PDB file of C-alpha atoms in Angstrom:
ATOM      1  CA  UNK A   1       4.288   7.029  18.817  1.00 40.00           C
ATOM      2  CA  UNK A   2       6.872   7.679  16.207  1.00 50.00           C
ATOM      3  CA  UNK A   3       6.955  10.407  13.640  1.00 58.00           C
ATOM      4  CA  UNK A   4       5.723   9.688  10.380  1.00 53.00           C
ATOM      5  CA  UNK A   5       9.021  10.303   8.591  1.00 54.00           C
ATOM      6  CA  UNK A   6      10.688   7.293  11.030  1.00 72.00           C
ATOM      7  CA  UNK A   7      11.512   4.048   9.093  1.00 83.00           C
ATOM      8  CA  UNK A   8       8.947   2.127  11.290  1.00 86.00           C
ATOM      9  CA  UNK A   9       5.951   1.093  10.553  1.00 86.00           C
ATOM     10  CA  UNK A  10       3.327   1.105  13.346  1.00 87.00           C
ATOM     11  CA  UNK A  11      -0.017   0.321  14.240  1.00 88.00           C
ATOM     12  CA  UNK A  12      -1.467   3.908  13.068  1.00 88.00           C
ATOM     13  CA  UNK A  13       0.180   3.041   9.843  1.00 90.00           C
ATOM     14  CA  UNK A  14      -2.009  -0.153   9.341  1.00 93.00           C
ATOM     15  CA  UNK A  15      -5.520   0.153   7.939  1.00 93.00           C
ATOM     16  CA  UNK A  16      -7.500  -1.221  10.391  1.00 91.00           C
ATOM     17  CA  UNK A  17     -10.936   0.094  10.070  1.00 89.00           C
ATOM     18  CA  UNK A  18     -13.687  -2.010   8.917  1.00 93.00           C
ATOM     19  CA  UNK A  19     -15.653   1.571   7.681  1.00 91.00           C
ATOM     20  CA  UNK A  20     -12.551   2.832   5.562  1.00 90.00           C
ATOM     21  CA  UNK A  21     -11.656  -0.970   4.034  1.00 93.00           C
ATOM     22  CA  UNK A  22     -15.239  -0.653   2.957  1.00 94.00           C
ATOM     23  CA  UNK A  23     -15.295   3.176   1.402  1.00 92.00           C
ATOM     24  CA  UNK A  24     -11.999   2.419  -0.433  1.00 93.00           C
ATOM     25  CA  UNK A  25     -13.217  -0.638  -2.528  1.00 93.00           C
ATOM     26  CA  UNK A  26     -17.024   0.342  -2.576  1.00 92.00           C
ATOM     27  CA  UNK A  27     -16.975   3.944  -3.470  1.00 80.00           C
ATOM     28  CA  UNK A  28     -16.478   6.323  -6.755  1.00 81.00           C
ATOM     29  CA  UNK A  29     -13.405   8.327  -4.726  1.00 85.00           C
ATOM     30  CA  UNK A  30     -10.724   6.025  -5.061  1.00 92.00           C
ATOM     31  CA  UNK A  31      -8.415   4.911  -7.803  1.00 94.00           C
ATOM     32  CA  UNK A  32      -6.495   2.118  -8.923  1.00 95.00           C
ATOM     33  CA  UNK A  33      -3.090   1.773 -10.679  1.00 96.00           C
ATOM     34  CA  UNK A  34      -0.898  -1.402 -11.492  1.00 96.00           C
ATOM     35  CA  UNK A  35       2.556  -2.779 -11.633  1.00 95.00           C
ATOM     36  CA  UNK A  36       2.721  -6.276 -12.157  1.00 95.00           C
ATOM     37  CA  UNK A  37       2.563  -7.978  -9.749  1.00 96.00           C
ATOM     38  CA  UNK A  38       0.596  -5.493  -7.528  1.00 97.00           C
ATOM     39  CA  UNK A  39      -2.199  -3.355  -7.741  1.00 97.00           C
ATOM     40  CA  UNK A  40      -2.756  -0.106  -5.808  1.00 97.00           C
ATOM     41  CA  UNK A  41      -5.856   0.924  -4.738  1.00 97.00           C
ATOM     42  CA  UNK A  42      -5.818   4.203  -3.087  1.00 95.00           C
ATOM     43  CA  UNK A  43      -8.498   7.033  -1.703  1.00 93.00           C
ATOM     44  CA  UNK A  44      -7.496  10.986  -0.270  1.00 89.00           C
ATOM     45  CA  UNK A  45      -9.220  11.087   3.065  1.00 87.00           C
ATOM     46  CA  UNK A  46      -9.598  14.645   4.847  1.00 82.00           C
ATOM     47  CA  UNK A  47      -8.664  12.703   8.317  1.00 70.00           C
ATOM     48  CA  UNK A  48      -5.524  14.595   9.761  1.00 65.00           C
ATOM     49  CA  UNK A  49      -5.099  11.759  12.919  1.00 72.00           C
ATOM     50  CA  UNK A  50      -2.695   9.845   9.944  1.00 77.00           C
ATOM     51  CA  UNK A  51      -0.876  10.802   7.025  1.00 82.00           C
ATOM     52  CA  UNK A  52      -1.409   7.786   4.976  1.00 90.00           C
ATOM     53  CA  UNK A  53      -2.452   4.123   6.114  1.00 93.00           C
ATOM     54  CA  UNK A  54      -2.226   0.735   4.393  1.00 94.00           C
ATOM     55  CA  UNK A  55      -3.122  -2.928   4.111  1.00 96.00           C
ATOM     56  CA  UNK A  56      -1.771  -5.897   2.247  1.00 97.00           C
ATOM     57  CA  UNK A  57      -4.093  -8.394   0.578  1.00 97.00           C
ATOM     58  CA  UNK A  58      -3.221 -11.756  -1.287  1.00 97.00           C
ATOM     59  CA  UNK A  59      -5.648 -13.594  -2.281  1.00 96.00           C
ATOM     60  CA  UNK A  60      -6.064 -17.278  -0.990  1.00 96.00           C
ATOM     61  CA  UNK A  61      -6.879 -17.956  -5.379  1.00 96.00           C
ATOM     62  CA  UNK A  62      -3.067 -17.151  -5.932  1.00 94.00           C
ATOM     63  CA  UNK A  63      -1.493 -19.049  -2.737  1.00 96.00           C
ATOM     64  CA  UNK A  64      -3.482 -21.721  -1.021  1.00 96.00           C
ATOM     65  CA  UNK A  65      -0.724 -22.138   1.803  1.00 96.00           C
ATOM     66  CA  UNK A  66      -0.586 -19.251   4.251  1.00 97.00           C
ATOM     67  CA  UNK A  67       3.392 -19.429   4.366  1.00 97.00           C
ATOM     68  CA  UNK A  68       3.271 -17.836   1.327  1.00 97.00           C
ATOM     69  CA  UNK A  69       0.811 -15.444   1.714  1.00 97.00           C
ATOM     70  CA  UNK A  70       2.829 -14.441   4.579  1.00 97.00           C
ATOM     71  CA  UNK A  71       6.173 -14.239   3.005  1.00 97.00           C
ATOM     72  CA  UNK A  72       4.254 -11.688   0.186  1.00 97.00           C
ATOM     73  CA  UNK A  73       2.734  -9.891   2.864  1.00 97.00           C
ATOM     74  CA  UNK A  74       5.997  -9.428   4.596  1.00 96.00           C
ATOM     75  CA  UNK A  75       7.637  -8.537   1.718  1.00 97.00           C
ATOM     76  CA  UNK A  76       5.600  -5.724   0.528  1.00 97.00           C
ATOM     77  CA  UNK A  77       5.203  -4.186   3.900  1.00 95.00           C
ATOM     78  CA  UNK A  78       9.140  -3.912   4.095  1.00 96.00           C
ATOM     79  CA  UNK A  79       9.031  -2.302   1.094  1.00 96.00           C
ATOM     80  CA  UNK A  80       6.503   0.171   2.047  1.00 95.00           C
ATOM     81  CA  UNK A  81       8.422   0.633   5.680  1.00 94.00           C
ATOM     82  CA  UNK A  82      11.480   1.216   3.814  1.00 95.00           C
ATOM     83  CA  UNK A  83      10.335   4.174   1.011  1.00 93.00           C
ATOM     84  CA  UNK A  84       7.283   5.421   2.510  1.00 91.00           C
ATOM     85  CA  UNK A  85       9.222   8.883   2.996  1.00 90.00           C
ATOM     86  CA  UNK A  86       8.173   9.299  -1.147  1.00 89.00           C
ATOM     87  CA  UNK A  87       4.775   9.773   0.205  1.00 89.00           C
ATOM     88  CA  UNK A  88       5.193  11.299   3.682  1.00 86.00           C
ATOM     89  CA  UNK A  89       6.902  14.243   1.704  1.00 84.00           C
ATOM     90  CA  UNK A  90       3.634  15.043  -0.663  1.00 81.00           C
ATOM     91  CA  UNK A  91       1.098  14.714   1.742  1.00 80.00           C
ATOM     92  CA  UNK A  92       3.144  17.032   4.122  1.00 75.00           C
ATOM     93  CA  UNK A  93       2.862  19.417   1.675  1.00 70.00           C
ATOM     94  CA  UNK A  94      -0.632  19.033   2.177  1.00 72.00           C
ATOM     95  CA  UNK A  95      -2.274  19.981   5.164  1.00 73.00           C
ATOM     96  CA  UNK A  96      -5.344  18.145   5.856  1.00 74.00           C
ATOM     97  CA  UNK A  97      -5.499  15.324   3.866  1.00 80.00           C
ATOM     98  CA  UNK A  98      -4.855  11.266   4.203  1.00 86.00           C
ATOM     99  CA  UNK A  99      -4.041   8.793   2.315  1.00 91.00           C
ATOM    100  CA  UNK A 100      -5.545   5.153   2.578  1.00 93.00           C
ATOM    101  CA  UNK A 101      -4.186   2.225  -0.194  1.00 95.00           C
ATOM    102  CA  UNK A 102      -4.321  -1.385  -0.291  1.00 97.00           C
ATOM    103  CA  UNK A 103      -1.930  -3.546  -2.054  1.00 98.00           C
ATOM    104  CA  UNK A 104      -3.104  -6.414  -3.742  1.00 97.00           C
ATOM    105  CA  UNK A 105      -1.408  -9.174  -5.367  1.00 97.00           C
ATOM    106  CA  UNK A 106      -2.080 -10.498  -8.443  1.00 97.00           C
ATOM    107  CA  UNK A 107       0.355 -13.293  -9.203  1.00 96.00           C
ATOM    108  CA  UNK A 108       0.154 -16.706  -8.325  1.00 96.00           C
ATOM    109  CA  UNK A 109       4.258 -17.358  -8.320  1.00 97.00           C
ATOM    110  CA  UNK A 110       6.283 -15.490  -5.566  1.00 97.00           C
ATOM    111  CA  UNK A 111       8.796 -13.144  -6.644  1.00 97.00           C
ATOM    112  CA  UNK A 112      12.570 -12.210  -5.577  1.00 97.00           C
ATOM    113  CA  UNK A 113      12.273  -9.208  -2.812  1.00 96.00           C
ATOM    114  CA  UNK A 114      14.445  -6.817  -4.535  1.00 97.00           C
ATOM    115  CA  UNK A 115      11.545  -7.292  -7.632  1.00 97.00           C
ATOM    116  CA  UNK A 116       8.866  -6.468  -5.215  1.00 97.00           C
ATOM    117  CA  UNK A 117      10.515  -3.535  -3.884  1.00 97.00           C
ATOM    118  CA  UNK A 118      11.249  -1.866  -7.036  1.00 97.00           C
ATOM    119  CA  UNK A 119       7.352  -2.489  -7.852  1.00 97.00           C
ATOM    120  CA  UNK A 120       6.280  -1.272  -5.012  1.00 97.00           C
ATOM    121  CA  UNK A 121       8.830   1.945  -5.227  1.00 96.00           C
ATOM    122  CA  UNK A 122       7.277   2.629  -9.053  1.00 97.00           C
ATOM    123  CA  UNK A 123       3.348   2.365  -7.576  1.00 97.00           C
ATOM    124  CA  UNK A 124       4.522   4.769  -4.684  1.00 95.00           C
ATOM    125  CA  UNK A 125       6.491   7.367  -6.931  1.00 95.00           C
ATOM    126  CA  UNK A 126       3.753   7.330  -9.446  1.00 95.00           C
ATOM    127  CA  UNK A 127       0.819   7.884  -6.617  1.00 94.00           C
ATOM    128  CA  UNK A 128       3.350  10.918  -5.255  1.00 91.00           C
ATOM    129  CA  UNK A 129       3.090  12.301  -8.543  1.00 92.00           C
ATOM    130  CA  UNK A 130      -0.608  12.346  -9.085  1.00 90.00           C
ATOM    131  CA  UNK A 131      -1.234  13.550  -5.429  1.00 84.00           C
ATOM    132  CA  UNK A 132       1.421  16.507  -6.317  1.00 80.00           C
ATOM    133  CA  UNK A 133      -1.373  17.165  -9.784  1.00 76.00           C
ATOM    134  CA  UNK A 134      -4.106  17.373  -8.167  1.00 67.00           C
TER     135      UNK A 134
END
């Protein structure tokens, strides 16, 4: 297993779990934010098995071939693997708690990586800073 401050991202990193997919988008506890083209939807958990846990969803509305829902998928994961240490370092500060977020894209036209990252990068830093509030 590797450490959660490693620039990997493994299968305990992955949100898996039909139970929390369905308490994150059916319940009052989590929150949204945006940044064209993405939308983060995130909930604290009080599970201490993983700091924080994702998924990536694009829609089959925006991109009817699955090469392309891949590429988006692949894209925004990398950007996650690569600056996920902007959340690792608030919720370490916090003893106890989880994180669980989706990513979901809104666009229908794919995007440059280096634009998705820097999206990605401003939904992460902003989360940070509301998790460091509350």
């Amino acid at each position: 297993m590797a450490e959660p401050g490693a620039m990997t991202f493994g299968k305990e990193e992955r949100l898996c779990s039909k139970t929390l997919i369905e308490k994150l988008f059916h319940r009052e506890g989590s929150r949204s934010m945006a940044a064209f083209p993405l939308r983060l939807v995130y909930m604290k958990t009080d599970s201490p098995e993983h700091a924080a846990q994702m998924l990536v969803s694009v829609p089959k509305r925006c991109f009817k071939r699955a090469v392309k829902r891949n590429r988006v998928k692949r894209q925004v994961r990398e950007a996650y693997r690569k600056n996920k240490s902007i959340l690792y370092d608030k919720l370490g500060q916090q003893e106890g708690t989880g994180l669980v977020m989706a990513f979901i894209w809104l666009d229908d036209k794919l995007w440059d990586t280096q634009k998705v990252e820097t999206k990605v990068v401003n939904l992460m830093q902003r989360l940070a800073e509301k998790l460091e509030s509350r």
